[in-house]
Short mmCIF file of C-alpha atoms in Angstrom, two decimals:
data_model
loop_
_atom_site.label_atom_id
_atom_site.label_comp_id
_atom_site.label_asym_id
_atom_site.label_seq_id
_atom_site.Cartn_x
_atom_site.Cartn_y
_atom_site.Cartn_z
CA UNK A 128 90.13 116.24 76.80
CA UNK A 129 89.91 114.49 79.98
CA UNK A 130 93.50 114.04 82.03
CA UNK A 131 93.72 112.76 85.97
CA UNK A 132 96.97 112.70 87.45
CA UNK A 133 97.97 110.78 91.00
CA UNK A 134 100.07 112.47 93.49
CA UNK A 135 101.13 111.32 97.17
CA UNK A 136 104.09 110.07 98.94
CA UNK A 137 106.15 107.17 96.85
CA UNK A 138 107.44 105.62 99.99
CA UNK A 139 105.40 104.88 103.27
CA UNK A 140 106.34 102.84 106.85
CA UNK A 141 103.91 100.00 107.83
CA UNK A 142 100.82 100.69 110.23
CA UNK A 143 100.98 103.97 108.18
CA UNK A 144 98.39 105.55 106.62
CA UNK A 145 98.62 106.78 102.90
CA UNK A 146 96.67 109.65 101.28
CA UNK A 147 96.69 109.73 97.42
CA UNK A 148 94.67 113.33 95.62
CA UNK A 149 94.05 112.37 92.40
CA UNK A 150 93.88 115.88 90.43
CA UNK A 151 91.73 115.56 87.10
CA UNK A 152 90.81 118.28 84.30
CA UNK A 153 88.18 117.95 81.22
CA UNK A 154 85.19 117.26 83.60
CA UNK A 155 83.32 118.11 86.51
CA UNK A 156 82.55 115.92 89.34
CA UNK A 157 79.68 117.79 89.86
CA UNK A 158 77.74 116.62 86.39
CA UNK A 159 74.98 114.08 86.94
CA UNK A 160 76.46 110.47 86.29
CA UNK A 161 80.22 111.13 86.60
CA UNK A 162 82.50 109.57 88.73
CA UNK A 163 85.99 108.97 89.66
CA UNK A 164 87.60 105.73 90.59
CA UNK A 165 91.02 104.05 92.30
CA UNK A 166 92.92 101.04 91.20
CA UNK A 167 95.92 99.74 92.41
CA UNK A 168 98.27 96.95 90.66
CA UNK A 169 101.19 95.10 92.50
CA UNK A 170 104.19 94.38 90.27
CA UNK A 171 104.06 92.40 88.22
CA UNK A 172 100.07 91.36 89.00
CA UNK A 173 96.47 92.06 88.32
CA UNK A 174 94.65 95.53 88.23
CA UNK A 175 92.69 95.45 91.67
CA UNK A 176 89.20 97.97 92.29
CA UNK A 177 89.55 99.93 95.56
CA UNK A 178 86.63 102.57 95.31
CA UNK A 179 84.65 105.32 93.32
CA UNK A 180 82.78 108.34 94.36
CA UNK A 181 80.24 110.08 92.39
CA UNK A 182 78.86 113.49 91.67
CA UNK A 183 76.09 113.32 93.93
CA UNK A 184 78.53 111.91 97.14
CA UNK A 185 77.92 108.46 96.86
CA UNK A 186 80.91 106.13 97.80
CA UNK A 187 81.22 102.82 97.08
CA UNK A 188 84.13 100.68 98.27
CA UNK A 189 85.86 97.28 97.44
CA UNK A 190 84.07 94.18 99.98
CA UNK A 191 87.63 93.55 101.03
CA UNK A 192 89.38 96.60 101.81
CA UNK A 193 86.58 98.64 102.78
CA UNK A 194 86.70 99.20 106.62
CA UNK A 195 90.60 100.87 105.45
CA UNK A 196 89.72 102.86 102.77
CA UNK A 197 88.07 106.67 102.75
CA UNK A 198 87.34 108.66 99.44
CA UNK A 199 86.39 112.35 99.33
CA UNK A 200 86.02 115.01 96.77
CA UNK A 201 86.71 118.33 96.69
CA UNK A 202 84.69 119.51 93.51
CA UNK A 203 85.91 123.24 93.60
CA UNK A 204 89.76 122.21 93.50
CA UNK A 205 88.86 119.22 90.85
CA UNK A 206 90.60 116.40 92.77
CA UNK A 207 89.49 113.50 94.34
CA UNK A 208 91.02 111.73 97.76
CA UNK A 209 92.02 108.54 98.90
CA UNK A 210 93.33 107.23 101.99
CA UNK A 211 94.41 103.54 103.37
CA UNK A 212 94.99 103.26 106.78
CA UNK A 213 97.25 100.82 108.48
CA UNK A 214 99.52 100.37 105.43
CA UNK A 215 101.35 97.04 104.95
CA UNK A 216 104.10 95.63 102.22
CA UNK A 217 101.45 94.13 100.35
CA UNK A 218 100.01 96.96 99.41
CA UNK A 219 103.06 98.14 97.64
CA UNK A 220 101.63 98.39 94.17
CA UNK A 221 101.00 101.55 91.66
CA UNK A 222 97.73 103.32 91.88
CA UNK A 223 95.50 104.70 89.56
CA UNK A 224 92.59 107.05 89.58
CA UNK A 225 89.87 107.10 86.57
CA UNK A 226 87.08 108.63 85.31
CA UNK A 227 83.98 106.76 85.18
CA UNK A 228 80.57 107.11 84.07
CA UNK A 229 77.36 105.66 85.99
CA UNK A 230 74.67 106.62 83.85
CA UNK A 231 72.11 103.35 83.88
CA UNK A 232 73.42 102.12 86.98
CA UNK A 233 76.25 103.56 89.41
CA UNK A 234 78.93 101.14 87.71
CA UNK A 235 81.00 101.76 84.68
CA UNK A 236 84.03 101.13 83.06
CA UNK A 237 87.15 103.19 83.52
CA UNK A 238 88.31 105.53 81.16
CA UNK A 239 91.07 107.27 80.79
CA UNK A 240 92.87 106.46 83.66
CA UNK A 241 95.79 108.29 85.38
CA UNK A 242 99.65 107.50 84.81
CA UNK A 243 99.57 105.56 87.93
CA UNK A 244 102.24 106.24 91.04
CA UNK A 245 103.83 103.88 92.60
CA UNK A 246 103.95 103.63 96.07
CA UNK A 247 106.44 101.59 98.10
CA UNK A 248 105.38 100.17 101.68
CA UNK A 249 108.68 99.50 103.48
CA UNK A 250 110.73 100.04 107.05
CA UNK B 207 81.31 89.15 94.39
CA UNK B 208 81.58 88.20 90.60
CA UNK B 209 85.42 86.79 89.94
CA UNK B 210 86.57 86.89 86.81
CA UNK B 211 89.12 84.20 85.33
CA UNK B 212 90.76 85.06 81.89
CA UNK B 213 92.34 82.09 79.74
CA UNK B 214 95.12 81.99 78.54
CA UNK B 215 97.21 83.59 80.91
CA UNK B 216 99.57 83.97 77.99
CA UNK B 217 99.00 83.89 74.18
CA UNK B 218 102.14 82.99 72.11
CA UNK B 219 101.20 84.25 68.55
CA UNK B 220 102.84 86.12 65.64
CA UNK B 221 101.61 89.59 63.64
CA UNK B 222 98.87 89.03 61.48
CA UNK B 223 97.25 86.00 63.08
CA UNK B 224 93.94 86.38 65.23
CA UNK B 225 94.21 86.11 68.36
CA UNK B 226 90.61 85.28 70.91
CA UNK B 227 90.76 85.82 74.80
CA UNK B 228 88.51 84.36 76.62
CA UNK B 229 86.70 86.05 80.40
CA UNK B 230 84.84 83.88 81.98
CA UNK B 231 82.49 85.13 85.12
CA UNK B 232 81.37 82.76 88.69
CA UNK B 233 78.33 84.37 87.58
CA UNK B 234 76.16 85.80 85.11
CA UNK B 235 77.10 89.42 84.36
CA UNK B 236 74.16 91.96 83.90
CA UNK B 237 73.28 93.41 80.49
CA UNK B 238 76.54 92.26 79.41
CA UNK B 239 78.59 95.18 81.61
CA UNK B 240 81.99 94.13 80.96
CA UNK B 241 84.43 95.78 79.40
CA UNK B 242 88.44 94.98 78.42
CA UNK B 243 91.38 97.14 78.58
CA UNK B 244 95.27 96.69 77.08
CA UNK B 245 98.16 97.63 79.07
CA UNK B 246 101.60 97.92 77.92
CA UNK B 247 104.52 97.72 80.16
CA UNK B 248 105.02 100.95 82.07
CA UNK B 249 101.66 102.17 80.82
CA UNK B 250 98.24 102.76 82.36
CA UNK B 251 95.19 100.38 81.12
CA UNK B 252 93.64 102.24 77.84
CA UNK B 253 89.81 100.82 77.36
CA UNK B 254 89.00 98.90 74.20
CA UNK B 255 85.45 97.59 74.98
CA UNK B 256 82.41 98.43 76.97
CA UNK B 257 79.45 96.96 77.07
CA UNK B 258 81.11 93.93 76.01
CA UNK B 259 81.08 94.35 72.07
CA UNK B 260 80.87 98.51 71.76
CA UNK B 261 84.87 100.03 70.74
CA UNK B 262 86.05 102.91 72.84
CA UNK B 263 86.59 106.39 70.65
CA UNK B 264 89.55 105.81 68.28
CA UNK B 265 89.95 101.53 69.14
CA UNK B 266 90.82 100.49 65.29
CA UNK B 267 88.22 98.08 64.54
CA UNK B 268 90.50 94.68 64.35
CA UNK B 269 89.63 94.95 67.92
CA UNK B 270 86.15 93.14 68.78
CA UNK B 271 84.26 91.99 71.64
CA UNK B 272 81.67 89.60 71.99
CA UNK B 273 79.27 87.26 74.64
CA UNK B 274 76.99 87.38 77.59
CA UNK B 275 76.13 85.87 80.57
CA UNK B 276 79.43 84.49 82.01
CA UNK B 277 81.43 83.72 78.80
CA UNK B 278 83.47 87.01 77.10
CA UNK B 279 85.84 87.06 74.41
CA UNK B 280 88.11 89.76 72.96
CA UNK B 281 89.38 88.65 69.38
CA UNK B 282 92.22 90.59 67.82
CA UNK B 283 91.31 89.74 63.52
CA UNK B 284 94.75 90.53 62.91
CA UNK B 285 97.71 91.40 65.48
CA UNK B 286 99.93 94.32 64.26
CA UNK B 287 103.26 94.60 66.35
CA UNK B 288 101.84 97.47 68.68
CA UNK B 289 98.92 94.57 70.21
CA UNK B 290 101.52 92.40 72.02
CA UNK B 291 100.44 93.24 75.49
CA UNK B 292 98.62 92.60 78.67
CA UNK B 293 94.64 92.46 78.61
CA UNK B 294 92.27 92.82 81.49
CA UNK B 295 88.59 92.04 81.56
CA UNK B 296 86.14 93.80 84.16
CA UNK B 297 82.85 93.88 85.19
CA UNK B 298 80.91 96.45 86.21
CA UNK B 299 77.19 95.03 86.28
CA UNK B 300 77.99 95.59 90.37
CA UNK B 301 80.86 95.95 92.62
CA UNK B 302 84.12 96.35 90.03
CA UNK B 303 86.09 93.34 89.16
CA UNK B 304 89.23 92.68 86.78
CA UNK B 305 90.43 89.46 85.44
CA UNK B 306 93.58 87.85 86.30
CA UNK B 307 94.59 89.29 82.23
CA UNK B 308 96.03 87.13 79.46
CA UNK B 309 99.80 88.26 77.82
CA UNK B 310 99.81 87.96 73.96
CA UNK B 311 103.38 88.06 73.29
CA UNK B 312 105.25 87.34 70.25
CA UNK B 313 105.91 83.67 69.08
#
């Protein structure tokens, strides 16, 4: 049984950066084809990509947000890291990790997803 | 970048009628790589259908998906209480998109 579970501060300042570990069990991120992904969704609004890594190191980000976004993996510990940098209200919104499969071509669909956390952006 | 645009934004229906959703993509999507999820409030997304017709493990089969190109559709045969909820579309032929998602709720 796959699970992934999001963890990180619930509350950040502006200009701030944020750093979300996604911690997952039920796979390895080290087996050909698998990957993990982040999704964030504002109240109330749409479910919006930010990024995926895969097993072999290969990050791929979202057009719009990529020059703030980093993902890393830490394969022995299971967990998977992202970080925004100069964090803005906005971005309030929860955020989900996911596994993902890219076995014909390095996109898939998400499934199962996290529980989400939601994280606040606020003075 | 491929934008999806889902219509309705929100289905008024009541149990046991059909309900279809329509995703519709700027352009075409490749060998058919989209897939649709349901989210209930408070919930994560749970995945229905990849590939755009094939059900996820344990999806009860009232729950079909159909199309190619740039025109989707979800169609719910027959709603049971537990379907009222939001649905997302997304395609992952290349960079990851999600629809704007379409709220059946009860009439």
């Amino acid at each position: 049984q796959i699970t992934l579970k999001e963890s990180g501060p619930t509350l950040v300042k502006p200009t701030q950066t944020l750093t979300l570990t996604c911690t997952f069990s039920g796979f390895s991120l080290s087996t050909s084809g698998v990957g993990v992904g982040w999704i964030r969704q504002p109240p109330g609004k749409a479910l919006e990509w930010l990024a995926l890594i895969y097993w072999d190191d290969d990050k791929r980000y979202s057009p719009s947000l990529k020059s703030r976004l980093t993902i890393t993996k830490d394969t022995s510990k299971n967990q998977v890291v992202l970080t925004m940098t100069n964090m803005d209200p906005v971005d309030t919104a929860t955020y989900y990790c996911a596994h993902s499969l890219g076995l014909v071509i390095k996109w898939g669909w998400f499934d199962p997803w996290g529980q989400g956390t939601l994280v606040t952006v606020s003075s | 970048e491929i934008v999806l645009t889902q219509s309705p934004g929100t289905l008024s229906l009541s149990p046991g009628e059909r309900a279809t959703l329509s995703c519709r993509a700027s352009q075409s999507v490749s060998s058919s790589y989209l897939a649709w999820y349901q989210q209930k409030p408070g919930q994560a997304p749970r995945l229905l259908i990849y590939g755009a017709s094939s059900r996820a493990t344990g999806i009860p089969d009232r729950f079909s998906g159909s199309g190619s190109g740039t025109d989707f559709t979800l169609t719910i045969s027959r709603l049971e209480p537990e379907d009222f909820a939001v649905y997302y579309c997304q395609q992952y032929g290349s960079s990851p998109a999600f629809g704007q998602g379409t709220k059946v709720e009860i009439k």
